[in-house]
Amino acid sequence: MLPINSKRRELKAREAILRGVYEDNLKIIGGQSAAPDWRIPLFVKKMILFYSVLLLTILGQGSYLDLPLFPERQMAAGIITQEQQPLSPPEADENQITSSDYQEFLGSAPLSRMFGLGVKTIMIDAGHGGDDPGTAGKMGTKEKDITLDIAKKLKERLKRRGSYNIIMTREEDITLPLNKRVELARASKADIFISIHLNYLPSKPINIIETYYFGPSSDVKTLRLAEQENAGSQYGLSDFKDIIEKMGKTLKLQESKELAASIQKNLFINSKKKNNSIHNLGIKRAPFVVLLGVDIPAVLAEVSCLSNRQEEIELSFESHRENIARYIEAGILDYLNKGDTNYEAKRNTGRR
Amino acid sequence: MKQKETQEEGNILFVGIDLGTSRSSISASNGTRQWIESYVGWPKDFISLQVVGKPVLFGADALKHRLSLDLCRPLEHGVIKEGVEKNEEAVKEIIKYLIELAKPEPEQKIYAVVGVPADTLKVNKLAIRRAVSEFAHSLMVVSEPFAVAYGLNLLNNSLVIDIGAGTTDLCIMHGAIPSEEDQKTIVNAGDYIDEQLYSYLTEKFPNSKFNKNMVRQFKEKYSFVREIAGDIRVEIPVDGKPVMHDIKNEVKRACESILPALIETTTEMIARFDPEFQTKIKNNIVLAGGGSLIRGLSEYLRDALKEYGPCNVTCVEDPLFAGSNGALKLAQDMPAKYWEPLQEVKS
Ligand SMILES: Nc1ncnc2c1ncn2[C@@H]1O[C@H](COP(=O)(O)OP(=O)(O)O)[C@@H](O)[C@H]1O
Ligand SMILES: [Mg+2]
Ligand SMILES: [Zn+2]
């Protein structure tokens, strides 16, 4: 089938292929290999920090025009102190939900109930996809693949409940810009929007769970994460500011916070039963593009952490991913059915 | 082309396994070729255990006793059962059973290459490795269409389209291990055709009694695209009496329903390359998997892709074993120095 003169090329190709298969598998079991290092290069880190601080300044000042220009040295000093802050415990975080916050919401009926008894539409957004892999673990697990798998599992679970309409922003490994996701969510008339992501903490060997809703943030780490998750969107910094101002203390913001709290609670409490060393970073506000353009309660959950070696291994098991979907589902159901005595009675006897 | 093996060779059984969504097969260096349907069933209770007489059943055997069993098709696309721990257990059982079918000698070491659907591989790499590692001394996991391509010696300038039950996997080969961009998965495959055919038939014959299994058998017997001579008529009970039904049009529509997505993905994948390479790939398109048995499929694709220049589409000779044969060839060609670091520590 092949011309004789290409035999040598074929031999070389075969050698390359066999070595490639070997290296791929070595990477899976975590052996030494020529595989690329996933750590973010220093200059990229610097860039992210720079933009984070810029964003922080803008949001903190509340005005784009008042942006003061930092001398470079001063800013660098600022970055270092921010960097050295230890990971704050939940109670100390100002963006953390507190019991009084919670109290504030307990009185208000969920937005979901205002939709009456009709079928509710839930939009699930699997983070990243296609050319945008998101973060990646050391064995090569990609955020985009795990988020899609969990999103599909969540969809199947919610569909089995029989009383929800489920829409996904993507069901395959395709590139979908953030503004396209926002458009889809707006056009779909969904009642709630859940975006699924995985965290990556380059410097800390821990596993964390956190859930975000849209809003201004003054935390550098949060802003850095937002910068990563927003990468590739066509929104400018000024877009954030306008919308944040308009949103104020709208119903959407409050409902999003409540939905976030419900998902975070279910995710964390249940994950903790399996893995005692997991950290609860609670719910936080952050300027994620996918959340901001959506007029309905919208949250972004960082459901697991790919930088954690053990967690990356766990994520390769379908049962672990199914469990994560199960906890998110429980969070959604708790939120949607809050105040429904029937549901709560069932929930308390554990027959869900 | 085969690597020089060490004097140990006689003590190693090389196996290639194709872990499919609907069928799984094994090819071994001792000449064994075996396949089973990818079903695993466990007796529901003690009585069922007495009835079926085995703690675990596979393939057709499991299907036959379906009423007494908890049945699991572990890699089935999109279906997630309550306990997925079971899926993982089922994968293990299938591997174990296939390796038993290969009849290794007691002292023989098993070196296995396992091909899995490309999408499964992305998220389950380590889980699959763990599932296999109990039964093999050293192993490598690869994507299924890649194993097919390797087995057919299509190392360069080629496109393999593997139409299975749950997914259609496409893989472009260009002389290196395919990267993620070289592989695409679409969810329109055999199961999708079954669903379409089922709904077309229930629509056309609302009073006739079908089930999914019958519909799949019709498909496997009569599948075609484009035109064929003659009628397609099948016997289906209506009010308990067998009645002949003309299903030709429905079979054609159902089989063709997977083609738009397939053609779109194929052209997209090819378009990424420069024109010279595009021409080469188009002369080397190979269809694999159960779906490649659809009559007229290669001609259909050839015509559909013609507007971008001439092209040549062929089908693999043995779709059932193309994957496991390719995996076996990979296993046998793999130098010993690559097997050693991947050995599993046996307790
Ligand atoms: N003659 C045929 N015509 C059309 N489809 C077929 C034929 N024979 C088998 N199939 C279908 O091919 C699929 C199985 O292909 P296979 O490659 O074994 O799948 P997998 O690799 O996903 O297990 C099933 O959907 C089956 O119905
Ligand atoms: Mg297959
Ligand atoms: Zn992300």
XYZ file of C-alpha atoms and ligand atoms in Angstrom:
728
model
C 0.000 0.000 0.000
C 2.897 2.342 0.689
C 5.571 3.307 -1.835
C 8.969 1.806 -0.945
C 10.672 5.160 -0.430
C 8.336 6.022 2.397
C 9.245 2.930 4.422
C 11.803 4.816 6.433
C 9.391 7.561 7.254
C 6.907 4.935 8.337
C 9.450 3.357 10.646
C 10.129 6.695 12.259
C 6.433 7.419 12.615
C 5.934 4.046 14.261
C 8.702 4.706 16.766
C 7.268 8.116 17.593
C 3.817 6.644 18.051
C 4.949 3.837 20.332
C 6.905 6.265 22.472
C 3.891 8.590 22.567
C 1.624 5.826 23.847
C 4.162 4.949 26.497
C 4.616 8.538 27.672
C 0.881 9.139 27.811
C 0.427 6.144 30.061
C 3.383 6.986 32.207
C 1.802 10.349 32.797
C -1.445 8.722 33.893
C 0.284 6.782 36.619
C 2.302 9.837 37.571
C 5.738 8.658 36.527
C 8.585 10.814 35.243
C 8.025 11.775 31.664
C 8.771 14.355 29.069
C 5.239 15.644 29.514
C 4.821 19.399 29.744
C 4.746 21.050 33.116
C 1.375 22.585 33.854
C 2.628 25.252 36.204
C 1.811 28.749 35.043
C 4.918 30.612 33.926
C 5.961 33.517 36.099
C 5.279 36.219 33.556
C 1.718 35.005 33.106
C 1.247 35.063 36.865
C 2.537 38.602 36.911
C 0.158 39.577 34.166
C -2.787 38.042 35.957
C -1.813 39.819 39.149
C -1.491 43.091 37.351
C -4.961 42.860 35.883
C -6.378 41.615 39.136
C -5.067 44.618 40.970
C -6.343 46.866 38.227
C -9.763 45.282 38.445
C -9.688 45.445 42.196
C -8.898 49.105 42.080
C -11.686 49.834 39.659
C -14.255 47.888 41.581
C -13.076 49.218 44.883
C -13.235 52.799 43.751
C -16.568 52.310 42.124
C -15.554 54.588 39.307
C -13.583 53.880 36.199
C -12.521 57.479 35.723
C -11.119 57.867 39.195
C -8.587 55.143 38.596
C -5.341 56.301 40.156
C -2.153 55.250 38.468
C 0.160 53.334 40.734
C 3.879 53.703 40.325
C 5.094 50.255 39.383
C 7.170 49.678 42.490
C 4.341 50.550 44.823
C 2.071 48.124 43.051
C 4.589 45.338 43.228
C 4.820 45.841 46.967
C 1.065 45.610 47.162
C 1.088 42.369 45.302
C 3.572 40.775 47.608
C 1.587 41.485 50.739
C -1.551 40.175 49.101
C 0.270 37.043 47.997
C 1.535 36.277 51.450
C -1.862 36.386 53.061
C -2.658 32.917 54.301
C -5.749 31.288 52.945
C -8.281 32.932 55.193
C -10.581 30.688 57.212
C -14.236 30.952 56.224
C -15.274 33.161 59.111
C -12.697 35.785 58.341
C -13.702 36.283 54.746
C -15.866 39.304 54.202
C -17.435 37.707 51.163
C -18.370 34.691 53.164
C -21.956 34.050 53.951
C -22.536 34.598 57.652
C -25.372 33.410 59.810
C -26.836 36.908 59.839
C -26.665 36.998 56.049
C -28.482 33.748 56.024
C -31.081 35.094 58.419
C -31.665 37.968 56.049
C -32.763 35.545 53.374
C -34.687 33.074 55.384
C -37.673 35.383 55.397
C -37.817 35.984 51.659
C -39.548 33.434 49.456
C -37.344 31.993 46.719
C -37.733 33.629 43.356
C -38.383 30.184 41.999
C -41.696 30.055 43.762
C -42.890 33.151 41.987
C -42.852 31.131 38.804
C -45.797 29.220 40.169
C -46.225 25.534 39.625
C -45.056 25.425 36.014
C -42.120 23.321 34.871
C -38.907 25.001 35.832
C -36.075 25.318 33.398
C -32.561 24.793 34.672
C -29.601 25.766 32.574
C -26.347 23.915 33.199
C -23.105 25.340 31.927
C -20.092 23.040 31.671
C -17.120 25.350 32.053
C -14.636 25.813 29.184
C -14.532 23.402 26.190
C -12.931 22.921 22.773
C -9.853 25.108 22.361
C -10.188 26.330 25.937
C -9.235 23.423 28.238
C -9.524 25.401 31.490
C -7.024 24.202 34.076
C -5.306 20.827 33.907
C -4.045 18.388 36.506
C -0.602 16.849 36.571
C -1.794 13.622 34.974
C -3.308 15.633 32.180
C -6.939 15.621 33.286
C -8.560 18.674 31.782
C -11.100 20.881 33.502
C -13.279 21.036 30.376
C -13.725 17.243 30.250
C -14.591 16.845 33.906
C -16.999 19.789 33.958
C -18.794 18.376 30.909
C -19.083 14.948 32.457
C -20.422 16.294 35.741
C -22.805 18.591 33.861
C -24.169 15.640 31.871
C -24.612 13.603 35.015
C -26.379 16.486 36.715
C -28.646 16.831 33.703
C -29.566 13.141 33.772
C -30.277 13.271 37.483
C -32.483 16.332 37.283
C -34.269 14.929 34.234
C -35.138 11.821 36.209
C -37.003 14.020 38.693
C -39.495 14.467 35.875
C -40.483 18.000 36.764
C -37.688 20.080 35.281
C -36.660 21.199 31.883
C -32.906 20.942 31.566
C -30.802 22.837 29.062
C -27.043 22.691 28.638
C -24.854 25.389 27.156
C -22.738 22.670 25.566
C -23.072 18.878 25.377
C -19.876 18.208 23.479
C -16.282 19.265 23.543
C -16.757 22.500 21.654
C -15.381 25.978 22.002
C -18.079 28.269 23.322
C -17.149 31.838 24.178
C -18.494 33.205 27.423
C -20.661 35.798 25.705
C -22.268 33.019 23.683
C -23.145 31.211 26.922
C -24.661 34.364 28.295
C -26.711 34.754 25.109
C -27.894 31.156 25.353
C -28.960 31.635 28.938
C -30.820 34.817 28.106
C -32.560 33.291 25.120
C -33.516 30.059 26.859
C -35.878 31.605 29.415
C -34.230 29.477 32.056
C -35.172 30.007 35.679
C -31.783 29.298 37.164
C -28.258 29.048 35.773
C -25.437 26.910 37.146
C -21.910 27.028 35.806
C -19.585 24.175 36.786
C -15.830 24.647 37.128
C -12.785 23.170 38.832
C -10.321 25.122 40.882
C -6.537 25.139 40.671
C -4.302 26.262 43.506
C -0.741 26.114 42.263
C 0.915 26.683 45.611
C -1.301 24.776 48.046
C -1.676 21.006 48.174
C -5.236 21.210 49.464
C -8.714 20.586 48.142
C -11.335 23.289 48.370
C -14.924 23.844 47.375
C -16.379 27.286 46.774
C -19.417 28.720 45.056
C -19.691 32.144 43.526
C -22.464 34.488 42.566
C -22.003 37.646 40.612
C -20.956 40.771 42.379
C -18.019 42.993 43.181
C -15.169 41.455 45.073
C -12.238 42.942 46.831
C -10.342 39.722 47.349
C -7.233 39.398 45.207
C -7.451 35.633 44.937
C -11.047 35.834 43.832
C -10.234 38.436 41.241
C -7.377 36.374 39.958
C -9.686 33.413 39.565
C -12.261 35.616 37.840
C -9.585 36.793 35.475
C -8.765 33.183 34.572
C -12.368 32.120 34.155
C -13.168 35.236 32.138
C -10.228 34.826 29.793
C -11.345 34.914 26.200
C -14.538 36.838 26.808
C -15.046 39.984 24.852
C -16.172 42.032 27.812
C -14.125 44.965 28.978
C -13.544 46.107 32.504
C -15.968 48.989 32.137
C -18.771 46.542 31.397
C -18.395 45.069 34.856
C -18.680 48.336 36.618
C -21.835 49.481 34.883
C -23.647 46.283 35.493
C -22.608 45.960 39.080
C -23.943 49.404 39.742
C -27.220 48.695 38.056
C -27.674 45.438 39.824
C -27.362 46.805 43.300
C -29.404 44.782 45.719
C -31.741 43.310 43.145
C -33.797 40.224 43.616
C -31.463 38.389 41.273
C -28.480 39.078 43.450
C -30.230 37.869 46.564
C -31.598 34.786 44.899
C -28.228 33.943 43.419
C -26.719 34.189 46.835
C -29.302 31.860 48.243
C -28.851 29.347 45.438
C -25.093 29.522 45.899
C -25.465 28.909 49.625
C -27.660 25.894 49.039
C -25.294 24.324 46.515
C -22.210 25.095 48.554
C -23.750 23.620 51.677
C -24.708 20.368 49.998
C -21.433 20.063 48.144
C -19.305 20.715 51.140
C -21.123 18.739 53.816
C -21.362 15.673 51.620
C -17.834 15.881 50.235
C -16.527 16.273 53.740
C -18.031 12.909 54.696
C -15.800 11.252 52.117
C -12.736 13.438 52.464
C -12.149 14.988 55.822
C -9.387 17.306 54.693
C -11.517 19.306 52.303
C -11.786 23.056 52.879
C -14.990 25.046 52.835
C -14.393 28.422 51.270
C -18.099 29.166 51.349
C -19.937 31.413 48.966
C -18.387 34.513 47.517
C -19.095 37.312 45.163
C -17.004 37.548 42.027
C -17.204 39.313 38.684
C -17.507 36.269 36.459
C -18.652 37.151 32.979
C -20.904 34.093 32.658
C -22.860 35.162 35.703
C -23.182 38.804 35.015
C -25.179 38.849 31.822
C -27.823 36.461 33.051
C -31.007 37.926 34.481
C -31.876 34.902 36.562
C -30.350 33.460 39.727
C -26.930 32.377 38.574
C -24.014 30.740 40.320
C -20.591 29.396 39.463
C -19.456 26.430 41.517
C -15.807 25.425 41.780
C -16.716 21.890 42.700
C -13.276 20.377 43.139
C -9.636 21.148 42.770
C -7.446 19.763 39.974
C -4.167 20.894 41.480
C -4.671 18.379 44.251
C -3.051 15.124 43.239
C -5.362 12.835 45.190
C -8.403 14.731 43.988
C -7.301 14.371 40.372
C -7.116 10.629 40.904
C -10.563 10.577 42.519
C -12.011 12.584 39.637
C -11.062 9.847 37.219
C -13.612 7.610 38.930
C -17.082 7.895 37.604
C -18.552 7.361 41.051
C -16.823 10.461 42.370
C -18.106 12.591 39.520
C -21.569 11.148 39.985
C -21.426 12.065 43.656
C -20.497 15.637 42.862
C -23.465 15.806 40.485
C -25.641 14.337 43.213
C -24.614 17.020 45.717
C -25.167 19.837 43.257
C -28.545 18.348 42.475
C -29.401 18.300 46.171
C -28.382 21.945 46.450
C -30.610 22.899 43.526
C -33.547 20.903 44.841
C -33.214 22.392 48.314
C -33.253 25.837 46.794
C -36.146 25.251 44.419
C -38.260 23.514 46.998
C -37.592 25.707 49.958
C -40.747 26.194 51.977
C -42.468 23.228 50.362
C -43.456 21.252 53.438
C -43.915 18.061 51.492
C -40.397 18.213 50.136
C -38.858 19.168 53.418
C -40.543 16.333 55.253
C -39.230 13.871 52.687
C -35.807 15.421 52.752
C -35.608 15.113 56.506
C -36.427 11.436 56.422
C -33.763 11.056 53.766
C -36.034 9.575 51.133
C -35.130 11.767 48.245
C 8.693 -4.511 11.712
C 8.192 -6.413 14.900
C 10.437 -5.538 17.804
C 13.052 -8.013 18.952
C 11.636 -9.600 22.038
C 13.642 -10.816 24.970
C 14.032 -14.509 25.689
C 11.062 -14.001 27.987
C 8.689 -13.736 25.070
C 7.209 -17.174 25.523
C 6.273 -16.225 29.024
C 4.314 -13.164 28.024
C 0.826 -13.206 26.618
C 0.151 -10.025 24.701
C -3.492 -9.053 24.552
C -5.360 -6.282 22.779
C -8.749 -5.401 24.209
C -11.454 -3.261 22.644
C -13.733 -2.021 25.400
C -16.801 -0.943 23.465
C -20.086 0.617 24.452
C -21.989 -2.325 23.019
C -19.409 -4.989 22.219
C -16.024 -5.751 23.691
C -13.435 -7.991 22.130
C -10.031 -9.468 22.819
C -7.247 -10.545 20.495
C -4.300 -12.382 22.024
C -0.846 -13.368 20.837
C -1.794 -17.037 21.280
C -4.299 -16.615 18.482
C -7.452 -16.203 20.548
C -10.172 -13.946 19.169
C -13.268 -13.573 21.360
C -16.013 -11.031 21.818
C -18.944 -10.438 24.114
C -21.721 -7.905 24.300
C -20.715 -5.329 26.891
C -23.361 -6.361 29.370
C -22.740 -7.525 32.898
C -25.428 -8.878 35.172
C -25.440 -9.861 38.811
C -28.205 -12.048 40.287
C -30.726 -9.844 42.074
C -31.053 -12.096 45.102
C -30.368 -15.562 46.434
C -33.140 -17.161 44.399
C -31.888 -15.591 41.180
C -28.446 -16.847 42.040
C -29.833 -20.355 42.295
C -31.663 -19.927 38.984
C -28.736 -18.639 36.943
C -26.137 -20.599 38.894
C -23.336 -18.016 38.551
C -22.348 -14.941 40.536
C -21.881 -12.862 37.399
C -23.013 -13.209 33.791
C -21.868 -11.593 30.573
C -23.071 -10.602 27.150
C -25.787 -12.678 25.551
C -25.897 -14.931 28.609
C -26.703 -11.937 30.813
C -29.301 -10.646 28.367
C -31.029 -14.003 28.319
C -31.463 -13.951 32.093
C -32.157 -10.239 32.277
C -35.200 -10.648 34.545
C -33.194 -12.269 37.320
C -30.284 -9.856 37.085
C -29.162 -6.351 37.855
C -28.003 -5.597 34.370
C -25.324 -3.048 33.557
C -23.923 -1.754 30.272
C -21.077 0.219 31.802
C -19.875 2.398 28.953
C -23.240 3.118 27.439
C -23.405 6.712 26.408
C -25.509 9.059 28.466
C -27.088 6.446 30.672
C -26.112 6.732 34.268
C -27.659 4.337 36.655
C -28.251 4.976 40.315
C -25.145 3.241 41.507
C -22.241 4.018 39.244
C -19.887 2.133 41.528
C -21.484 -0.725 39.665
C -20.311 0.610 36.316
C -16.768 0.500 37.562
C -17.247 -2.983 38.903
C -18.744 -4.035 35.580
C -15.747 -2.777 33.614
C -13.536 -4.888 35.869
C -15.669 -7.960 35.337
C -15.621 -7.557 31.559
C -11.847 -7.254 31.479
C -11.381 -10.200 33.783
C -13.745 -12.325 31.740
C -12.150 -11.383 28.399
C -8.697 -12.211 29.716
C -9.999 -15.559 30.943
C -11.371 -16.178 27.464
C -7.865 -15.660 26.096
C -6.740 -18.674 28.188
C -3.340 -17.539 29.420
C -0.981 -20.228 30.720
C -0.742 -20.175 34.526
C 2.817 -18.798 34.601
C 2.334 -16.383 31.735
C 2.582 -12.639 32.276
C -0.102 -10.545 30.622
C 0.826 -7.360 28.785
C -2.322 -5.599 27.693
C -3.215 -2.669 25.474
C -6.791 -1.550 26.018
C -8.656 0.662 23.573
C -11.546 2.697 24.979
C -13.859 5.249 23.378
C -12.011 8.554 23.051
C -14.439 10.421 25.309
C -14.313 7.788 28.027
C -10.555 7.988 27.990
C -10.527 11.720 28.674
C -12.229 11.498 32.035
C -11.672 7.895 33.137
C -8.009 7.269 32.341
C -6.913 6.285 35.765
C -10.106 4.439 36.659
C -9.755 2.282 33.547
C -6.126 1.603 34.349
C -7.078 0.531 37.850
C -9.858 -1.683 36.579
C -7.464 -3.505 34.257
C -4.410 -3.506 36.457
C -5.672 -6.315 38.668
C -5.629 -8.673 35.724
C -2.563 -7.590 33.774
C 1.115 -7.342 34.652
C 1.679 -4.292 32.527
C -0.759 -2.273 30.529
C -1.390 0.718 28.337
C -4.660 2.467 27.640
C -5.264 4.116 24.264
C -8.166 5.605 22.373
C -10.131 3.134 20.323
C -10.022 4.772 16.854
C -6.281 5.161 17.291
C -5.929 1.437 17.957
C -7.924 0.724 14.800
C -5.684 3.040 12.780
C -2.511 1.489 14.152
C -3.731 -2.002 13.417
C -4.428 -1.126 9.792
C -1.016 0.466 9.423
C -2.634 3.829 8.795
C 0.072 5.736 10.601
C 0.101 8.724 8.320
C -2.259 10.703 6.073
C -5.433 8.969 7.083
C -8.767 9.402 8.814
C -10.475 6.612 10.747
C -14.203 6.928 11.424
C -15.338 4.398 14.018
C -19.143 4.223 14.132
C -20.025 2.343 17.298
C -23.208 2.122 19.342
C -22.898 5.072 21.721
C -20.538 7.293 19.778
C -18.830 7.874 16.472
C -15.124 8.538 16.999
C -12.992 10.217 14.363
C -9.212 10.169 14.393
C -6.730 11.747 12.001
C -3.294 10.140 11.814
C -0.267 12.133 10.730
C 2.727 10.104 11.741
C 2.545 10.826 15.463
C 0.302 9.916 18.349
C -2.905 11.862 17.633
C -3.423 14.955 19.722
C -6.743 16.024 21.094
C -7.481 18.140 18.016
C -6.937 15.102 15.833
C -9.760 13.243 17.564
C -13.426 14.121 17.733
C -16.399 12.305 19.148
C -19.996 12.758 18.103
C -22.944 11.188 19.854
C -24.849 10.195 16.725
C -24.117 6.507 16.221
C -25.852 3.114 16.314
C -28.030 3.779 19.357
C -29.200 7.011 17.784
C -30.224 5.187 14.603
C -32.168 2.711 16.767
C -34.026 5.539 18.483
C -34.868 7.213 15.197
C -36.027 3.990 13.602
C -38.137 3.174 16.639
C -39.886 6.509 16.527
C -40.426 6.402 12.742
C -41.924 2.931 12.996
C -44.215 3.702 15.923
C -45.394 6.751 14.030
C -46.106 4.860 10.835
C -47.596 1.753 12.478
C -49.227 2.902 15.716
C -51.047 -0.402 16.193
C -48.067 -2.708 15.801
C -46.017 -3.940 18.712
C -42.302 -3.118 18.586
C -39.563 -3.059 21.087
C -36.098 -1.560 20.970
C -34.464 -4.938 20.546
C -36.558 -5.868 17.501
C -35.861 -2.505 15.954
C -32.112 -2.970 16.382
C -32.314 -6.380 14.751
C -34.185 -4.886 11.779
C -31.483 -2.289 11.493
C -28.629 -4.761 11.647
C -30.277 -6.919 9.029
C -31.431 -4.278 6.548
C -29.420 -1.102 7.170
C -28.646 0.964 4.084
C -28.279 4.515 2.833
C -28.818 5.930 -0.686
C -30.728 3.424 -2.822
C -30.996 -0.346 -2.915
C -33.051 -2.638 -5.076
C -36.018 -4.524 -3.665
C -38.360 -4.096 -0.735
C -37.701 -4.413 2.952
C -40.584 -6.180 4.610
C -40.662 -7.558 8.125
C -43.145 -9.506 10.189
C -44.503 -7.666 13.226
C -47.413 -8.785 15.403
C -50.619 -6.749 15.262
C -53.231 -7.878 17.792
C -51.237 -11.043 18.264
C -51.126 -11.947 14.551
C -47.968 -11.563 12.455
C -48.422 -8.989 9.707
C -45.949 -7.910 7.000
C -44.777 -4.304 7.222
C -42.879 -2.290 4.627
C -40.107 -0.476 6.509
C -37.709 0.424 3.692
C -38.190 4.156 3.859
C -37.894 4.276 7.633
C -34.675 2.227 7.651
C -33.148 4.572 5.101
C -34.204 7.715 6.957
C -32.930 6.384 10.281
C -29.558 5.324 8.864
C -29.128 8.636 7.089
C -29.997 10.577 10.226
C -26.447 10.279 11.549
C -24.848 11.569 8.368
C -25.212 15.375 8.501
C -23.288 15.622 11.787
C -20.732 13.107 10.555
C -20.080 14.980 7.321
C -19.877 18.308 9.078
C -17.348 17.024 11.603
C -15.324 15.254 8.927
C -15.003 18.368 6.763
C -14.182 20.499 9.796
C -11.427 18.143 10.877
C -9.893 17.886 7.442
C -10.110 21.632 6.846
C -7.617 22.259 9.639
C -4.780 20.919 7.519
C -2.978 22.432 4.567
C -4.345 21.555 1.111
C -1.647 19.014 0.248
C -2.286 17.006 3.391
C -6.046 17.357 2.934
C -5.823 15.618 -0.418
C -3.844 12.791 1.130
C -6.267 12.289 3.995
C -9.216 12.265 1.655
C -7.669 9.398 -0.234
C -7.410 7.386 2.928
C -10.697 7.488 4.829
C -11.512 4.243 6.600
C -14.806 3.316 8.222
C -14.789 1.005 11.246
C -17.188 -0.159 13.976
C -20.556 -1.869 13.627
C -21.957 1.176 11.836
C -19.546 0.668 8.948
C -21.701 -2.311 7.942
C -24.466 0.006 6.734
C -24.766 -0.642 3.022
C -23.859 2.267 0.761
C -22.237 4.259 3.546
C -18.788 4.566 1.995
C -20.275 5.619 -1.351
C -22.487 8.154 0.396
C -19.556 9.723 2.203
C -17.395 9.689 -0.899
C -20.056 11.624 -2.797
C -20.774 14.003 0.037
C -17.099 14.914 0.380
C -16.488 15.065 -3.360
C -17.134 18.768 -3.692
C -13.875 19.349 -1.853
C -11.912 17.206 -4.290
C -11.772 13.486 -5.057
C -11.751 11.073 -2.190
C -11.571 7.404 -1.331
C -13.582 5.783 1.461
C -13.224 2.126 2.423
C -14.506 -0.109 5.218
C -12.401 -2.275 7.534
C -12.683 -5.966 6.799
C -13.456 -7.125 10.280
C -15.238 -4.415 12.273
C -15.706 -6.638 15.306
C -11.989 -7.230 15.824
C -10.384 -4.241 14.101
C -9.972 -2.487 17.471
C -8.643 -5.409 19.469
C -6.375 -6.531 16.625
C -4.913 -3.039 16.478
C -4.424 -2.998 20.230
C -2.695 -6.381 20.026
C -0.395 -5.119 17.290
C 0.476 -2.136 19.478
C 1.216 -4.488 22.362
C 3.455 -6.683 20.237
C 5.305 -3.786 18.617
C 5.895 -2.006 21.914
C 9.560 -2.297 22.989
C 10.152 -4.165 26.252
C 11.764 -1.074 27.770
C 8.393 0.685 27.572
C 6.500 -2.126 29.218
C 8.688 -2.361 32.271
C 8.054 1.043 33.862
C 4.333 0.484 33.498
C 4.269 -2.801 35.342
C 1.721 -3.132 38.074
C 3.006 -4.022 41.496
C 1.366 -7.290 42.436
C 0.525 -7.832 46.030
N -25.185 -4.483 9.807
C -25.280 -3.427 10.604
N -25.819 -2.269 10.142
C -25.933 -1.194 10.933
N -25.519 -1.152 12.201
C -24.966 -2.260 12.724
C -24.813 -3.450 11.956
N -24.228 -4.384 12.754
C -24.034 -3.793 13.948
N -24.481 -2.527 13.942
C -24.492 -1.558 15.040
O -23.176 -1.216 15.400
C -23.155 -0.866 16.777
C -22.095 -1.656 17.487
O -20.870 -1.364 16.915
P -19.518 -1.555 17.722
O -18.432 -1.039 16.886
O -19.430 -2.944 18.227
O -19.838 -0.548 18.924
P -19.000 -0.191 20.228
O -17.590 -0.101 19.821
O -19.592 1.133 20.641
O -19.273 -1.257 21.217
C -24.536 -1.175 17.326
O -25.307 0.004 17.397
C -25.082 -2.120 16.297
O -26.503 -2.104 16.262
Mg -15.792 0.165 19.156
Zn -12.916 27.098 35.068
